[in-house]
Amino acid sequence: MKVSVIIATYNRATTLPRSLESVLAQTHQDLEVLLVDDGSTDATIETLTAYQERDSRIRVIALEKNGGASVARNRGLDEASGDYIMVWDSD
């Protein structure tokens, strides 16, 4: 049973690693982690890309402009393929 975890984020380069490490440390390993960057202007996208390169369960979705948390989460929902879906905060 696959679980999709949607993390919508905006300008969270410093707090995102702690949140993401918590998700990746879960005992359930059949995960798809969708990191939706909502047009960040800091180093968030670089942080996300680094995680994606080291863990195949992670997929980064970069939105061109900031549309707000709802837009980012809905994009994650559109892309999710898990049997169960959960939303996780980026901080």
Short mmCIF file of N, CA, C and O in Angstrom, two decimals:
data_model
loop_
_atom_site.label_atom_id
_atom_site.label_comp_id
_atom_site.label_asym_id
_atom_site.label_seq_id
_atom_site.Cartn_x
_atom_site.Cartn_y
_atom_site.Cartn_z
N MET A 1 0.85 -1.16 0.00
CA MET A 1 0.00 0.00 0.00
C MET A 1 0.90 1.23 0.00
O MET A 1 1.70 1.45 0.89
N LYS A 2 0.78 2.00 -1.05
CA LYS A 2 1.61 3.18 -1.24
C LYS A 2 0.97 4.40 -0.59
O LYS A 2 -0.23 4.62 -0.70
N VAL A 3 1.80 5.20 0.07
CA VAL A 3 1.35 6.43 0.70
C VAL A 3 2.01 7.61 0.00
O VAL A 3 3.24 7.63 -0.16
N SER A 4 1.22 8.56 -0.45
CA SER A 4 1.74 9.79 -1.03
C SER A 4 1.74 10.86 0.04
O SER A 4 0.71 11.10 0.69
N VAL A 5 2.87 11.49 0.23
CA VAL A 5 3.02 12.57 1.20
C VAL A 5 3.26 13.84 0.41
O VAL A 5 4.23 13.94 -0.35
N ILE A 6 2.37 14.81 0.57
CA ILE A 6 2.47 16.08 -0.14
C ILE A 6 3.01 17.13 0.81
O ILE A 6 2.43 17.38 1.87
N ILE A 7 4.12 17.74 0.41
CA ILE A 7 4.71 18.82 1.21
C ILE A 7 4.76 20.05 0.31
O ILE A 7 5.57 20.13 -0.62
N ALA A 8 3.87 20.99 0.57
CA ALA A 8 3.88 22.27 -0.13
C ALA A 8 4.79 23.21 0.65
O ALA A 8 4.72 23.28 1.88
N THR A 9 5.65 23.92 -0.06
CA THR A 9 6.62 24.75 0.63
C THR A 9 6.86 26.06 -0.09
O THR A 9 6.74 26.14 -1.32
N TYR A 10 7.19 27.07 0.68
CA TYR A 10 7.54 28.38 0.14
C TYR A 10 8.58 29.02 1.05
O TYR A 10 8.30 29.24 2.24
N ASN A 11 9.75 29.29 0.52
CA ASN A 11 10.84 29.93 1.26
C ASN A 11 11.12 29.25 2.61
O ASN A 11 11.15 29.88 3.65
N ARG A 12 11.34 27.95 2.57
CA ARG A 12 11.61 27.17 3.79
C ARG A 12 12.94 26.43 3.71
O ARG A 12 13.08 25.34 4.27
N ALA A 13 13.91 26.99 3.04
CA ALA A 13 15.19 26.30 2.86
C ALA A 13 15.82 25.89 4.18
O ALA A 13 16.45 24.84 4.27
N THR A 14 15.62 26.67 5.23
CA THR A 14 16.27 26.35 6.51
C THR A 14 15.47 25.37 7.36
O THR A 14 16.06 24.61 8.13
N THR A 15 14.16 25.36 7.25
CA THR A 15 13.35 24.47 8.10
C THR A 15 12.94 23.18 7.40
O THR A 15 12.64 22.20 8.06
N LEU A 16 12.93 23.18 6.11
CA LEU A 16 12.47 22.02 5.35
C LEU A 16 13.25 20.73 5.62
O LEU A 16 12.65 19.67 5.76
N PRO A 17 14.59 20.77 5.73
CA PRO A 17 15.30 19.50 5.96
C PRO A 17 14.83 18.74 7.20
O PRO A 17 14.67 17.52 7.14
N ARG A 18 14.58 19.42 8.27
CA ARG A 18 14.12 18.72 9.50
C ARG A 18 12.76 18.05 9.27
O ARG A 18 12.56 16.90 9.67
N SER A 19 11.86 18.76 8.63
CA SER A 19 10.54 18.20 8.35
C SER A 19 10.64 17.01 7.41
O SER A 19 10.04 15.96 7.64
N LEU A 20 11.42 17.15 6.36
CA LEU A 20 11.56 16.09 5.38
C LEU A 20 12.25 14.86 5.96
O LEU A 20 11.85 13.73 5.69
N GLU A 21 13.26 15.06 6.77
CA GLU A 21 13.94 13.93 7.43
C GLU A 21 12.96 13.15 8.30
O GLU A 21 13.05 11.93 8.41
N SER A 22 12.03 13.84 8.92
CA SER A 22 11.03 13.18 9.75
C SER A 22 10.14 12.27 8.90
O SER A 22 9.83 11.15 9.29
N VAL A 23 9.75 12.73 7.74
CA VAL A 23 8.94 11.90 6.83
C VAL A 23 9.74 10.69 6.38
O VAL A 23 9.25 9.56 6.40
N LEU A 24 10.96 10.91 5.97
CA LEU A 24 11.78 9.82 5.44
C LEU A 24 12.17 8.80 6.50
O LEU A 24 12.52 7.67 6.17
N ALA A 25 12.09 9.16 7.77
CA ALA A 25 12.44 8.25 8.86
C ALA A 25 11.28 7.34 9.27
O ALA A 25 11.46 6.47 10.13
N GLN A 26 10.12 7.49 8.68
CA GLN A 26 8.99 6.65 9.03
C GLN A 26 9.28 5.19 8.70
O GLN A 26 10.04 4.90 7.78
N THR A 27 8.68 4.28 9.43
CA THR A 27 8.93 2.87 9.20
C THR A 27 8.26 2.35 7.93
O THR A 27 8.74 1.39 7.33
N HIS A 28 7.16 2.96 7.53
CA HIS A 28 6.50 2.57 6.27
C HIS A 28 7.35 3.10 5.12
O HIS A 28 7.55 4.30 4.98
N GLN A 29 7.87 2.21 4.31
CA GLN A 29 8.82 2.60 3.27
C GLN A 29 8.22 2.81 1.89
O GLN A 29 8.86 3.38 1.01
N ASP A 30 6.99 2.34 1.67
CA ASP A 30 6.38 2.51 0.35
C ASP A 30 5.77 3.91 0.27
O ASP A 30 4.56 4.09 0.35
N LEU A 31 6.67 4.88 0.13
CA LEU A 31 6.29 6.29 0.13
C LEU A 31 6.58 6.94 -1.21
O LEU A 31 7.54 6.58 -1.89
N GLU A 32 5.77 7.90 -1.51
CA GLU A 32 6.02 8.84 -2.60
C GLU A 32 5.94 10.20 -1.93
O GLU A 32 4.92 10.55 -1.35
N VAL A 33 7.02 10.95 -1.96
CA VAL A 33 7.04 12.26 -1.32
C VAL A 33 7.05 13.32 -2.42
O VAL A 33 8.00 13.41 -3.21
N LEU A 34 5.97 14.07 -2.49
CA LEU A 34 5.83 15.11 -3.49
C LEU A 34 6.14 16.45 -2.84
O LEU A 34 5.38 16.93 -1.99
N LEU A 35 7.26 17.03 -3.23
CA LEU A 35 7.67 18.32 -2.69
C LEU A 35 7.27 19.39 -3.70
O LEU A 35 7.84 19.47 -4.80
N VAL A 36 6.29 20.19 -3.34
CA VAL A 36 5.78 21.21 -4.26
C VAL A 36 6.31 22.57 -3.81
O VAL A 36 5.90 23.11 -2.79
N ASP A 37 7.25 23.11 -4.62
CA ASP A 37 7.80 24.43 -4.33
C ASP A 37 6.88 25.47 -4.95
O ASP A 37 6.67 25.48 -6.16
N ASP A 38 6.36 26.34 -4.12
CA ASP A 38 5.38 27.34 -4.54
C ASP A 38 6.05 28.66 -4.94
O ASP A 38 5.71 29.72 -4.45
N GLY A 39 7.03 28.56 -5.85
CA GLY A 39 7.68 29.75 -6.36
C GLY A 39 8.62 30.43 -5.38
O GLY A 39 8.71 31.66 -5.36
N SER A 40 9.33 29.67 -4.58
CA SER A 40 10.23 30.23 -3.57
C SER A 40 11.27 31.15 -4.19
O SER A 40 11.71 30.96 -5.33
N THR A 41 11.70 32.13 -3.39
CA THR A 41 12.72 33.08 -3.83
C THR A 41 14.03 32.89 -3.07
O THR A 41 14.98 33.64 -3.28
N ASP A 42 14.08 31.91 -2.16
CA ASP A 42 15.32 31.61 -1.43
C ASP A 42 15.92 30.34 -2.03
O ASP A 42 15.67 30.01 -3.17
N ALA A 43 16.68 29.61 -1.27
CA ALA A 43 17.37 28.40 -1.76
C ALA A 43 16.54 27.13 -1.60
O ALA A 43 17.09 26.03 -1.64
N THR A 44 15.23 27.27 -1.45
CA THR A 44 14.38 26.10 -1.24
C THR A 44 14.50 25.09 -2.39
O THR A 44 14.63 23.89 -2.15
N ILE A 45 14.45 25.55 -3.62
CA ILE A 45 14.48 24.62 -4.75
C ILE A 45 15.79 23.83 -4.78
O ILE A 45 15.80 22.64 -5.10
N GLU A 46 16.90 24.46 -4.42
CA GLU A 46 18.18 23.75 -4.37
C GLU A 46 18.16 22.68 -3.28
O GLU A 46 18.68 21.58 -3.47
N THR A 47 17.56 23.00 -2.15
CA THR A 47 17.43 22.03 -1.06
C THR A 47 16.59 20.84 -1.51
O THR A 47 16.95 19.69 -1.29
N LEU A 48 15.47 21.12 -2.16
CA LEU A 48 14.58 20.06 -2.64
C LEU A 48 15.28 19.18 -3.67
O LEU A 48 15.18 17.95 -3.61
N THR A 49 15.98 19.79 -4.59
CA THR A 49 16.67 19.05 -5.64
C THR A 49 17.74 18.13 -5.05
O THR A 49 17.90 16.98 -5.50
N ALA A 50 18.44 18.60 -4.05
CA ALA A 50 19.46 17.77 -3.40
C ALA A 50 18.83 16.52 -2.78
O ALA A 50 19.39 15.42 -2.88
N TYR A 51 17.69 16.67 -2.14
CA TYR A 51 17.00 15.51 -1.57
C TYR A 51 16.52 14.57 -2.66
O TYR A 51 16.61 13.35 -2.54
N GLN A 52 15.98 15.11 -3.73
CA GLN A 52 15.48 14.29 -4.83
C GLN A 52 16.60 13.45 -5.44
O GLN A 52 16.40 12.29 -5.81
N GLU A 53 17.79 14.02 -5.53
CA GLU A 53 18.93 13.31 -6.12
C GLU A 53 19.39 12.13 -5.27
O GLU A 53 19.94 11.17 -5.79
N ARG A 54 19.15 12.18 -3.97
CA ARG A 54 19.63 11.10 -3.10
C ARG A 54 18.56 10.09 -2.70
O ARG A 54 18.88 9.07 -2.10
N ASP A 55 17.29 10.37 -2.99
CA ASP A 55 16.23 9.45 -2.59
C ASP A 55 15.19 9.36 -3.71
O ASP A 55 14.51 10.34 -4.02
N SER A 56 15.05 8.18 -4.29
CA SER A 56 14.15 7.99 -5.44
C SER A 56 12.67 8.11 -5.08
O SER A 56 11.83 8.20 -5.98
N ARG A 57 12.35 8.13 -3.80
CA ARG A 57 10.94 8.28 -3.39
C ARG A 57 10.48 9.73 -3.48
O ARG A 57 9.29 10.01 -3.37
N ILE A 58 11.41 10.63 -3.69
CA ILE A 58 11.10 12.07 -3.69
C ILE A 58 10.96 12.58 -5.11
O ILE A 58 11.77 12.27 -5.98
N ARG A 59 9.90 13.38 -5.31
CA ARG A 59 9.71 14.06 -6.59
C ARG A 59 9.45 15.52 -6.33
O ARG A 59 8.57 15.88 -5.53
N VAL A 60 10.20 16.39 -6.99
CA VAL A 60 10.05 17.83 -6.83
C VAL A 60 9.17 18.37 -7.95
O VAL A 60 9.36 18.04 -9.12
N ILE A 61 8.22 19.18 -7.55
CA ILE A 61 7.34 19.88 -8.50
C ILE A 61 7.55 21.37 -8.23
O ILE A 61 7.25 21.85 -7.14
N ALA A 62 8.08 22.08 -9.22
CA ALA A 62 8.38 23.50 -9.05
C ALA A 62 7.34 24.35 -9.77
O ALA A 62 7.19 24.25 -10.99
N LEU A 63 6.61 25.14 -9.00
CA LEU A 63 5.65 26.07 -9.59
C LEU A 63 6.38 27.37 -9.92
O LEU A 63 7.24 27.82 -9.17
N GLU A 64 6.03 27.97 -11.04
CA GLU A 64 6.74 29.17 -11.49
C GLU A 64 6.48 30.40 -10.63
O GLU A 64 7.36 31.23 -10.47
N LYS A 65 5.27 30.51 -10.11
CA LYS A 65 4.97 31.67 -9.27
C LYS A 65 4.20 31.24 -8.04
O LYS A 65 3.54 30.20 -8.03
N ASN A 66 4.28 32.05 -7.02
CA ASN A 66 3.61 31.76 -5.76
C ASN A 66 2.11 31.92 -5.92
O ASN A 66 1.62 32.98 -6.27
N GLY A 67 1.40 30.82 -5.63
CA GLY A 67 -0.06 30.85 -5.73
C GLY A 67 -0.73 30.59 -4.40
O GLY A 67 -1.95 30.60 -4.30
N GLY A 68 0.07 30.31 -3.37
CA GLY A 68 -0.48 30.03 -2.06
C GLY A 68 -0.50 28.54 -1.77
O GLY A 68 -0.38 27.69 -2.67
N ALA A 69 -0.67 28.24 -0.50
CA ALA A 69 -0.61 26.84 -0.04
C ALA A 69 -1.66 25.96 -0.70
O ALA A 69 -1.39 24.81 -1.04
N SER A 70 -2.85 26.49 -0.91
CA SER A 70 -3.93 25.68 -1.51
C SER A 70 -3.58 25.27 -2.94
O SER A 70 -3.79 24.11 -3.33
N VAL A 71 -3.05 26.19 -3.70
CA VAL A 71 -2.66 25.89 -5.09
C VAL A 71 -1.57 24.82 -5.10
O VAL A 71 -1.64 23.85 -5.86
N ALA A 72 -0.57 24.97 -4.23
CA ALA A 72 0.53 24.01 -4.18
C ALA A 72 0.04 22.63 -3.74
O ALA A 72 0.42 21.61 -4.31
N ARG A 73 -0.79 22.59 -2.72
CA ARG A 73 -1.31 21.30 -2.25
C ARG A 73 -2.18 20.63 -3.31
O ARG A 73 -2.11 19.41 -3.51
N ASN A 74 -3.00 21.41 -3.98
CA ASN A 74 -3.85 20.84 -5.02
C ASN A 74 -3.02 20.29 -6.17
O ASN A 74 -3.36 19.25 -6.74
N ARG A 75 -1.91 20.93 -6.50
CA ARG A 75 -1.02 20.41 -7.53
C ARG A 75 -0.45 19.07 -7.08
O ARG A 75 -0.37 18.10 -7.84
N GLY A 76 -0.07 18.98 -5.81
CA GLY A 76 0.41 17.72 -5.26
C GLY A 76 -0.64 16.64 -5.33
O GLY A 76 -0.35 15.49 -5.68
N LEU A 77 -1.87 16.99 -5.02
CA LEU A 77 -2.97 16.02 -5.11
C LEU A 77 -3.16 15.53 -6.54
O LEU A 77 -3.41 14.34 -6.77
N ASP A 78 -3.04 16.43 -7.51
CA ASP A 78 -3.16 16.05 -8.92
C ASP A 78 -2.08 15.05 -9.33
O ASP A 78 -2.32 14.19 -10.16
N GLU A 79 -0.90 15.16 -8.74
CA GLU A 79 0.24 14.33 -9.12
C GLU A 79 0.37 13.05 -8.29
O GLU A 79 1.12 12.15 -8.65
N ALA A 80 -0.33 12.98 -7.18
CA ALA A 80 -0.19 11.85 -6.25
C ALA A 80 -0.70 10.54 -6.87
O ALA A 80 -1.70 10.54 -7.58
N SER A 81 0.00 9.45 -6.56
CA SER A 81 -0.41 8.14 -7.08
C SER A 81 -0.60 7.10 -5.99
O SER A 81 -0.79 5.92 -6.28
N GLY A 82 -0.54 7.52 -4.73
CA GLY A 82 -0.64 6.58 -3.62
C GLY A 82 -2.06 6.12 -3.35
O GLY A 82 -3.03 6.73 -3.78
N ASP A 83 -2.14 5.01 -2.61
CA ASP A 83 -3.44 4.51 -2.16
C ASP A 83 -4.00 5.41 -1.07
O ASP A 83 -5.22 5.53 -0.91
N TYR A 84 -3.11 5.99 -0.30
CA TYR A 84 -3.46 6.95 0.75
C TYR A 84 -2.66 8.22 0.52
O TYR A 84 -1.52 8.16 0.04
N ILE A 85 -3.24 9.34 0.87
CA ILE A 85 -2.58 10.64 0.68
C ILE A 85 -2.62 11.40 1.98
O ILE A 85 -3.65 11.45 2.67
N MET A 86 -1.47 11.99 2.32
CA MET A 86 -1.44 12.85 3.50
C MET A 86 -0.70 14.13 3.16
O MET A 86 0.15 14.16 2.28
N VAL A 87 -1.05 15.19 3.85
CA VAL A 87 -0.39 16.48 3.70
C VAL A 87 0.51 16.68 4.90
O VAL A 87 0.10 16.44 6.04
N TRP A 88 1.74 17.11 4.64
CA TRP A 88 2.74 17.30 5.69
C TRP A 88 3.23 18.74 5.61
O TRP A 88 3.49 19.24 4.51
N ASP A 89 3.41 19.41 6.73
CA ASP A 89 3.89 20.77 6.73
C ASP A 89 5.40 20.83 6.51
O ASP A 89 6.13 19.95 6.95
N SER A 90 5.83 21.89 5.85
CA SER A 90 7.26 22.03 5.53
C SER A 90 8.07 22.63 6.65
O SER A 90 9.28 22.75 6.55
N ASP A 91 7.42 23.00 7.73
CA ASP A 91 8.17 23.56 8.87
C ASP A 91 7.92 22.68 10.05
O ASP A 91 8.36 22.67 11.07
#
